[in-house]
Structures are given as structure tokens and as C-alpha cells.
PDB file of C-alpha atoms (C1' of nucleotides) in Angstrom:
ATOM      1  CA  UNK A   1       0.000   0.000   0.000  1.00  0.00           C
ATOM      2  CA  UNK A   2       1.283   3.399  -1.051  1.00  0.00           C
ATOM      3  CA  UNK A   3       1.346   6.834   0.497  1.00  0.00           C
ATOM      4  CA  UNK A   4      -1.039   9.365  -1.082  1.00  0.00           C
ATOM      5  CA  UNK A   5       0.910  11.863  -3.181  1.00  0.00           C
ATOM      6  CA  UNK A   6       0.381  15.488  -4.150  1.00  0.00           C
ATOM      7  CA  UNK A   7      -1.490  14.402  -7.299  1.00  0.00           C
ATOM      8  CA  UNK A   8      -4.218  12.885  -5.111  1.00  0.00           C
ATOM      9  CA  UNK A   9      -4.997  16.199  -3.376  1.00  0.00           C
ATOM     10  CA  UNK A  10      -4.694  18.586  -6.344  1.00  0.00           C
ATOM     11  CA  UNK A  11      -8.235  17.943  -7.644  1.00  0.00           C
ATOM     12  CA  UNK A  12     -11.654  19.383  -6.798  1.00  0.00           C
ATOM     13  CA  UNK A  13     -12.319  19.350  -3.063  1.00  0.00           C
ATOM     14  CA  UNK A  14     -15.574  17.408  -3.356  1.00  0.00           C
ATOM     15  CA  UNK A  15     -13.919  14.738  -5.481  1.00  0.00           C
ATOM     16  CA  UNK A  16     -10.965  14.405  -3.112  1.00  0.00           C
ATOM     17  CA  UNK A  17     -13.268  14.185  -0.081  1.00  0.00           C
ATOM     18  CA  UNK A  18     -15.086  11.164  -1.487  1.00  0.00           C
ATOM     19  CA  UNK A  19     -11.802   9.556  -2.533  1.00  0.00           C
ATOM     20  CA  UNK A  20     -10.395   9.955   0.984  1.00  0.00           C
ATOM     21  CA  UNK A  21     -13.091   7.726   2.449  1.00  0.00           C
ATOM     22  CA  UNK A  22     -11.603   4.318   3.267  1.00  0.00           C
ATOM     23  CA  UNK A  23      -8.004   5.582   3.162  1.00  0.00           C
ATOM     24  CA  UNK A  24      -5.700   5.110   6.153  1.00  0.00           C
ATOM     25  CA  UNK A  25      -4.450   8.012   8.248  1.00  0.00           C
ATOM     26  CA  UNK A  26      -1.151   7.423  10.046  1.00  0.00           C
ATOM     27  CA  UNK A  27       0.211   9.436  12.941  1.00  0.00           C
ATOM     28  CA  UNK A  28       3.582   8.671  14.451  1.00  0.00           C
ATOM     29  CA  UNK A  29       3.612   9.798  18.046  1.00  0.00           C
ATOM     30  CA  UNK A  30       6.568   9.120  20.371  1.00  0.00           C
ATOM     31  CA  UNK A  31       7.773   6.300  18.125  1.00  0.00           C
ATOM     32  CA  UNK A  32       4.399   4.603  18.059  1.00  0.00           C
ATOM     33  CA  UNK A  33       2.167   4.287  15.029  1.00  0.00           C
ATOM     34  CA  UNK A  34      -1.429   5.358  15.558  1.00  0.00           C
ATOM     35  CA  UNK A  35      -3.740   4.726  12.644  1.00  0.00           C
ATOM     36  CA  UNK A  36      -7.313   4.584  11.477  1.00  0.00           C
ATOM     37  CA  UNK A  37      -9.546   4.285   8.462  1.00  0.00           C
ATOM     38  CA  UNK A  38     -11.242   7.492   7.320  1.00  0.00           C
ATOM     39  CA  UNK A  39     -15.013   7.005   7.505  1.00  0.00           C
ATOM     40  CA  UNK A  40     -16.410  10.561   7.411  1.00  0.00           C
ATOM     41  CA  UNK A  41     -15.317  13.785   5.673  1.00  0.00           C
ATOM     42  CA  UNK A  42     -16.598  17.175   4.517  1.00  0.00           C
ATOM     43  CA  UNK A  43     -15.366  19.365   1.693  1.00  0.00           C
ATOM     44  CA  UNK A  44     -14.924  23.121   1.789  1.00  0.00           C
ATOM     45  CA  UNK A  45     -14.036  25.478  -1.048  1.00  0.00           C
ATOM     46  CA  UNK A  46     -13.698  29.237  -1.626  1.00  0.00           C
ATOM     47  CA  UNK A  47     -15.796  32.016  -3.123  1.00  0.00           C
ATOM     48  CA  UNK A  48     -18.581  29.626  -4.174  1.00  0.00           C
ATOM     49  CA  UNK A  49     -18.917  28.203  -0.626  1.00  0.00           C
ATOM     50  CA  UNK A  50     -20.438  30.425   2.062  1.00  0.00           C
ATOM     51  CA  UNK A  51     -19.749  27.748   4.698  1.00  0.00           C
ATOM     52  CA  UNK A  52     -16.003  27.872   4.163  1.00  0.00           C
ATOM     53  CA  UNK A  53     -13.333  29.719   6.132  1.00  0.00           C
ATOM     54  CA  UNK A  54     -11.983  30.776   2.708  1.00  0.00           C
ATOM     55  CA  UNK A  55     -15.281  32.329   1.536  1.00  0.00           C
ATOM     56  CA  UNK A  56     -13.930  35.835   2.149  1.00  0.00           C
ATOM     57  CA  UNK A  57     -10.344  36.962   2.194  1.00  0.00           C
ATOM     58  CA  UNK A  58      -7.129  35.222   2.895  1.00  0.00           C
ATOM     59  CA  UNK A  59      -6.380  35.680   6.621  1.00  0.00           C
ATOM     60  CA  UNK A  60      -3.812  34.616   9.172  1.00  0.00           C
ATOM     61  CA  UNK A  61      -5.965  31.618  10.038  1.00  0.00           C
ATOM     62  CA  UNK A  62      -7.078  30.391   6.613  1.00  0.00           C
ATOM     63  CA  UNK A  63      -4.102  31.218   4.358  1.00  0.00           C
ATOM     64  CA  UNK A  64      -3.026  27.598   3.979  1.00  0.00           C
ATOM     65  CA  UNK A  65      -6.319  26.836   2.209  1.00  0.00           C
ATOM     66  CA  UNK A  66      -5.161  29.101  -0.618  1.00  0.00           C
ATOM     67  CA  UNK A  67      -1.818  27.359  -0.998  1.00  0.00           C
ATOM     68  CA  UNK A  68      -0.286  24.077  -2.070  1.00  0.00           C
ATOM     69  CA  UNK A  69      -2.469  20.944  -1.895  1.00  0.00           C
ATOM     70  CA  UNK A  70      -1.437  18.097   0.403  1.00  0.00           C
ATOM     71  CA  UNK A  71      -0.727  20.419   3.339  1.00  0.00           C
ATOM     72  CA  UNK A  72      -2.497  20.061   6.688  1.00  0.00           C
ATOM     73  CA  UNK A  73      -4.742  22.925   7.807  1.00  0.00           C
ATOM     74  CA  UNK A  74      -5.410  22.655  11.522  1.00  0.00           C
ATOM     75  CA  UNK A  75      -7.306  25.246  13.516  1.00  0.00           C
ATOM     76  CA  UNK A  76      -8.554  25.710  17.028  1.00  0.00           C
ATOM     77  CA  UNK A  77     -12.296  25.456  17.488  1.00  0.00           C
ATOM     78  CA  UNK A  78     -14.763  26.286  20.286  1.00  0.00           C
ATOM     79  CA  UNK A  79     -12.043  26.910  22.815  1.00  0.00           C
ATOM     80  CA  UNK A  80     -11.075  23.277  23.274  1.00  0.00           C
ATOM     81  CA  UNK A  81     -10.515  21.331  20.092  1.00  0.00           C
ATOM     82  CA  UNK A  82      -8.299  21.148  17.039  1.00  0.00           C
ATOM     83  CA  UNK A  83      -9.847  20.223  13.703  1.00  0.00           C
ATOM     84  CA  UNK A  84      -7.846  18.572  10.913  1.00  0.00           C
ATOM     85  CA  UNK A  85      -8.183  19.450   7.231  1.00  0.00           C
ATOM     86  CA  UNK A  86      -6.053  18.628   4.219  1.00  0.00           C
ATOM     87  CA  UNK A  87      -5.679  21.328   1.568  1.00  0.00           C
ATOM     88  CA  UNK A  88      -6.996  20.460  -1.893  1.00  0.00           C
ATOM     89  CA  UNK A  89      -7.247  22.060  -5.351  1.00  0.00           C
ATOM     90  CA  UNK A  90      -4.552  23.818  -7.367  1.00  0.00           C
ATOM     91  CA  UNK A  91      -2.436  26.424  -5.587  1.00  0.00           C
ATOM     92  CA  UNK A  92      -4.454  29.655  -5.588  1.00  0.00           C
ATOM     93  CA  UNK A  93      -7.845  27.901  -5.547  1.00  0.00           C
ATOM     94  CA  UNK A  94      -8.904  27.622  -1.914  1.00  0.00           C
ATOM     95  CA  UNK A  95     -10.154  24.233  -0.762  1.00  0.00           C
ATOM     96  CA  UNK A  96      -9.812  21.648   1.985  1.00  0.00           C
ATOM     97  CA  UNK A  97     -11.254  18.391   3.257  1.00  0.00           C
ATOM     98  CA  UNK A  98     -12.206  18.165   6.928  1.00  0.00           C
ATOM     99  CA  UNK A  99     -11.586  14.740   8.459  1.00  0.00           C
ATOM    100  CA  UNK A 100     -14.636  14.153  10.683  1.00  0.00           C
ATOM    101  CA  UNK A 101     -14.266  10.564  11.843  1.00  0.00           C
ATOM    102  CA  UNK A 102     -11.978   7.540  11.641  1.00  0.00           C
ATOM    103  CA  UNK A 103     -12.257   3.897  12.608  1.00  0.00           C
ATOM    104  CA  UNK A 104      -9.320   3.234  14.952  1.00  0.00           C
ATOM    105  CA  UNK A 105      -6.898   0.508  13.805  1.00  0.00           C
ATOM    106  CA  UNK A 106      -3.431   0.622  15.447  1.00  0.00           C
ATOM    107  CA  UNK A 107      -2.477   2.128  18.814  1.00  0.00           C
ATOM    108  CA  UNK A 108      -5.953   1.964  20.303  1.00  0.00           C
ATOM    109  CA  UNK A 109      -4.594   1.722  23.860  1.00  0.00           C
ATOM    110  CA  UNK A 110      -2.606   4.931  23.444  1.00  0.00           C
ATOM    111  CA  UNK A 111      -5.575   6.694  21.863  1.00  0.00           C
ATOM    112  CA  UNK A 112      -7.742   5.771  24.827  1.00  0.00           C
ATOM    113  CA  UNK A 113      -5.139   7.175  27.171  1.00  0.00           C
ATOM    114  CA  UNK A 114      -4.938  10.425  25.181  1.00  0.00           C
ATOM    115  CA  UNK A 115      -8.729  10.720  25.237  1.00  0.00           C
ATOM    116  CA  UNK A 116      -9.090   9.581  28.857  1.00  0.00           C
ATOM    117  CA  UNK A 117     -11.719   7.060  27.809  1.00  0.00           C
ATOM    118  CA  UNK A 118     -12.576   3.409  28.166  1.00  0.00           C
ATOM    119  CA  UNK A 119     -15.412   3.384  25.659  1.00  0.00           C
ATOM    120  CA  UNK A 120     -14.033   2.667  22.192  1.00  0.00           C
ATOM    121  CA  UNK A 121     -17.208   3.839  20.458  1.00  0.00           C
ATOM    122  CA  UNK A 122     -16.541   7.465  21.358  1.00  0.00           C
ATOM    123  CA  UNK A 123     -12.825   7.292  20.681  1.00  0.00           C
ATOM    124  CA  UNK A 124     -12.629   8.845  17.209  1.00  0.00           C
ATOM    125  CA  UNK A 125     -16.215   9.493  16.018  1.00  0.00           C
ATOM    126  CA  UNK A 126     -15.979  13.269  15.694  1.00  0.00           C
ATOM    127  CA  UNK A 127     -13.553  15.865  14.298  1.00  0.00           C
ATOM    128  CA  UNK A 128     -12.411  17.111  17.717  1.00  0.00           C
ATOM    129  CA  UNK A 129     -12.244  13.621  19.143  1.00  0.00           C
ATOM    130  CA  UNK A 130     -10.021  12.098  16.502  1.00  0.00           C
ATOM    131  CA  UNK A 131      -7.440  14.877  16.779  1.00  0.00           C
ATOM    132  CA  UNK A 132      -7.295  14.323  20.528  1.00  0.00           C
ATOM    133  CA  UNK A 133      -6.887  10.565  20.027  1.00  0.00           C
ATOM    134  CA  UNK A 134      -4.062  11.119  17.508  1.00  0.00           C
ATOM    135  CA  UNK A 135      -2.373  13.945  19.463  1.00  0.00           C
ATOM    136  CA  UNK A 136      -2.857  16.381  16.609  1.00  0.00           C
ATOM    137  CA  UNK A 137      -2.606  20.047  17.557  1.00  0.00           C
ATOM    138  CA  UNK A 138      -1.534  23.351  16.036  1.00  0.00           C
ATOM    139  CA  UNK A 139       2.124  22.265  15.977  1.00  0.00           C
ATOM    140  CA  UNK A 140       1.200  20.069  12.991  1.00  0.00           C
ATOM    141  CA  UNK A 141      -0.467  22.929  11.096  1.00  0.00           C
ATOM    142  CA  UNK A 142       1.162  23.275   7.664  1.00  0.00           C
ATOM    143  CA  UNK A 143       2.624  19.749   7.661  1.00  0.00           C
ATOM    144  CA  UNK A 144       3.222  18.401   4.149  1.00  0.00           C
ATOM    145  CA  UNK A 145       1.460  15.043   4.344  1.00  0.00           C
ATOM    146  CA  UNK A 146       3.087  13.894   1.101  1.00  0.00           C
ATOM    147  CA  UNK A 147       6.490  14.028   2.823  1.00  0.00           C
ATOM    148  CA  UNK A 148       5.949  14.051   6.595  1.00  0.00           C
ATOM    149  CA  UNK A 149       6.591  10.999   8.709  1.00  0.00           C
ATOM    150  CA  UNK A 150       4.539  12.371  11.596  1.00  0.00           C
ATOM    151  CA  UNK A 151       1.266  12.590   9.667  1.00  0.00           C
ATOM    152  CA  UNK A 152       0.399  11.009   6.332  1.00  0.00           C
ATOM    153  CA  UNK A 153      -2.097   8.900   4.423  1.00  0.00           C
ATOM    154  CA  UNK A 154      -1.877   5.562   2.662  1.00  0.00           C
ATOM    155  CA  UNK A 155      -4.003   4.092  -0.077  1.00  0.00           C
ATOM    156  CA  UNK A 156      -6.529   1.362   0.595  1.00  0.00           C
ATOM    157  CA  UNK A 157      -8.703  -0.389  -1.938  1.00  0.00           C
ATOM    158  CA  UNK A 158     -12.115  -1.213  -0.625  1.00  0.00           C
ATOM    159  CA  UNK A 159     -15.678  -0.983  -1.883  1.00  0.00           C
ATOM    160  CA  UNK A 160     -18.449   0.558   0.183  1.00  0.00           C
ATOM    161  CA  UNK A 161     -21.551   2.654  -0.177  1.00  0.00           C
ATOM    162  CA  UNK A 162     -21.166   6.416   0.360  1.00  0.00           C
ATOM    163  CA  UNK A 163     -23.877   8.457   2.068  1.00  0.00           C
ATOM    164  CA  UNK A 164     -24.250  12.146   1.207  1.00  0.00           C
ATOM    165  CA  UNK A 165     -25.694  14.879   3.494  1.00  0.00           C
ATOM    166  CA  UNK A 166     -25.374  18.564   4.320  1.00  0.00           C
ATOM    167  CA  UNK A 167     -22.408  19.611   6.440  1.00  0.00           C
ATOM    168  CA  UNK A 168     -22.569  19.714  10.238  1.00  0.00           C
ATOM    169  CA  UNK A 169     -22.177  22.670  12.596  1.00  0.00           C
ATOM    170  CA  UNK A 170     -22.388  25.509  10.059  1.00  0.00           C
ATOM    171  CA  UNK A 171     -25.178  28.009   9.352  1.00  0.00           C
ATOM    172  CA  UNK A 172     -24.267  29.049   5.799  1.00  0.00           C
ATOM    173  CA  UNK A 173     -23.663  26.853   2.796  1.00  0.00           C
ATOM    174  CA  UNK A 174     -26.404  24.407   3.763  1.00  0.00           C
ATOM    175  CA  UNK A 175     -27.558  24.155   0.144  1.00  0.00           C
ATOM    176  CA  UNK A 176     -24.472  22.072  -0.539  1.00  0.00           C
ATOM    177  CA  UNK A 177     -24.447  18.369   0.292  1.00  0.00           C
ATOM    178  CA  UNK A 178     -20.765  18.051   0.924  1.00  0.00           C
ATOM    179  CA  UNK A 179     -20.607  15.684   3.888  1.00  0.00           C
ATOM    180  CA  UNK A 180     -19.718  12.129   2.950  1.00  0.00           C
ATOM    181  CA  UNK A 181     -19.501   8.989   5.053  1.00  0.00           C
ATOM    182  CA  UNK A 182     -19.252   5.232   4.732  1.00  0.00           C
ATOM    183  CA  UNK A 183     -22.749   3.802   5.085  1.00  0.00           C
ATOM    184  CA  UNK A 184     -23.269   1.695   8.176  1.00  0.00           C
ATOM    185  CA  UNK A 185     -19.892   2.369   9.778  1.00  0.00           C
ATOM    186  CA  UNK A 186     -20.022   2.498  13.595  1.00  0.00           C
ATOM    187  CA  UNK A 187     -17.547   5.373  13.877  1.00  0.00           C
ATOM    188  CA  UNK A 188     -19.458   7.928  11.817  1.00  0.00           C
ATOM    189  CA  UNK A 189     -20.182  10.970  14.032  1.00  0.00           C
ATOM    190  CA  UNK A 190     -23.953  10.991  13.675  1.00  0.00           C
ATOM    191  CA  UNK A 191     -26.180   8.302  12.254  1.00  0.00           C
TER     192      UNK A 191
ATOM    193  C1'  DT B   1     -31.190   7.170  24.445  1.00  0.00           C
ATOM    194  C1'  DC B   2     -32.122  11.972  23.561  1.00  0.00           C
ATOM    195  C1'  DC B   3     -31.938  16.886  24.528  1.00  0.00           C
ATOM    196  C1'  DC B   4     -30.002  20.857  26.394  1.00  0.00           C
ATOM    197  C1'  DG B   5     -26.722  24.128  28.263  1.00  0.00           C
ATOM    198  C1'  DG B   6     -22.097  25.396  29.576  1.00  0.00           C
ATOM    199  C1'  DA B   7     -17.048  25.536  28.939  1.00  0.00           C
ATOM    200  C1'  DT B   8     -13.546  27.437  26.357  1.00  0.00           C
ATOM    201  C1'  DG B   9     -10.065  30.672  23.670  1.00  0.00           C
ATOM    202  C1'  DC B  10      -8.763  32.311  19.241  1.00  0.00           C
ATOM    203  C1'  DC B  11      -9.733  34.820  15.077  1.00  0.00           C
ATOM    204  C1'  DC B  12     -12.024  38.375  12.644  1.00  0.00           C
ATOM    205  C1'  DT B  13     -14.774  42.712  12.300  1.00  0.00           C
TER     206       DT B  13
ATOM    207  C1'  DG C   1     -16.912  41.960  21.381  1.00  0.00           C
ATOM    208  C1'  DG C   2     -19.297  38.408  18.647  1.00  0.00           C
ATOM    209  C1'  DG C   3     -19.167  34.045  16.648  1.00  0.00           C
ATOM    210  C1'  DC C   4     -17.554  29.736  16.044  1.00  0.00           C
ATOM    211  C1'  DA C   5     -16.512  23.198  10.754  1.00  0.00           C
ATOM    212  C1'  DT C   6     -17.296  20.758  19.171  1.00  0.00           C
ATOM    213  C1'  DC C   7     -17.755  17.870  23.144  1.00  0.00           C
ATOM    214  C1'  DC C   8     -19.392  16.355  27.553  1.00  0.00           C
ATOM    215  C1'  DG C   9     -22.339  15.616  31.477  1.00  0.00           C
ATOM    216  C1'  DG C  10     -26.714  15.796  33.702  1.00  0.00           C
ATOM    217  C1'  DG C  11     -31.519  15.171  33.844  1.00  0.00           C
ATOM    218  C1'  DA C  12     -35.623  13.561  31.664  1.00  0.00           C
ATOM    219  C1'  DT C  13     -37.541   9.605  29.230  1.00  0.00           C
TER     220       DT C  13
END
DNA sequence: TCCCGGATGCCCT
DNA sequence: GGGCATCCGGGAT
């Protein structure tokens, strides 16, 4: 199985989001490999997407969305949580995919410790939860996931049915159905 | 099992 | 100073 390269992320954000479902996210933390299968994502774009951070101008927070694809865009949300996106589209066209849920695979014990949890069902079924389980914070903002050995993605061939809905937690851009998840998967954030 | 409110801090206007 | 791409716990059911 191969690491996802720049070419994978350079396309339309909605296309990349759907393609990311089923892929494996890997986080190396203190020499240990933590990993999971991506089961839920959302796509965000630019001027055509009122729900996106990049709808208006380039700012100190969102500038990575305007840059090179395959770079992590991590921001602090609601005072407590970090949310993980990967930049998509050609440089200059803002876009990103928000990783909303993963199915934990390797390093589950460590993830439980990081989350302070015993219940595996709530380990990684939400965008703020999975970053806590994988020890992802602002220090990984701007990481090139096509080169990094701290955070990257590998390919995985698998067939499944994709469900499509509106995005969660936003007030604008609700006309777009840009949330995608693997049908029937236990680790999807809301069923 | 669902619903509701509070905690929390950074970014943008 | 307002608004937020969230999560958790408590109380009702």
C-alpha cells in the first residue's frame, strides 16, 4: 500500500473528499504508530462556498487553504478542540477536506489514554475527538502530508456505499451536500 | 437514548 | 466583542 501523493490532493475538493473515504491516516507519536480508516469527511471550497473559512479573504488563520495541496490545515475550534483538514485544489484555488471521523486501527490503547476514555465507540467518532486521540494540535499545522513521517495517508482499496448529506455545525452553505460517510460504519459521528 | 446548556479561547470585524 | 466546521455531562424519558 502506497502513500497518497500530491497528485491525489490537487483535484476538486468534493472529489478528493469522497476519494479519501476508506483511506488510512497514520500518525507517528513518540515512536508509536497510531492509525485509522477514514469514515467521514466534509469538503470546503472558496468564493462559491459560504460555509467555508476561505469564503472571504485570505487571513492569518485560513491562508493555507489558498496554498499548495497536500498540506495540513489545523485550527482551534470552540475553545477546546483542534480540527484537521487537508488542503486540496490547485495552488491559488482555496479548498480543503475536513476529516470528521476515523475507525481506529493501530495504537488503540494509546488513543484511549490520550482521550481519557474506556469506551471505544466514542474514541474517534468526531472531528475534535479524533485529533485528541491522535495527538494532533496546532504544531502540525502546515505539515506536508506527502512528505511528513509524523502525519500522512496511505491508499486502501475497498468498496463501500457512500452516504451524502449537508455539512454539520455551520449556518451558511447548507444548500451544498458536501458531507460524505461510509454507510453503516459504527464510527461515523452521527447516524 | 435523547436533549439541552455550559465551557472554552482564538480569530475576525 | 461576537461568533464559532465541538464535546461532555446531567436530567428527563
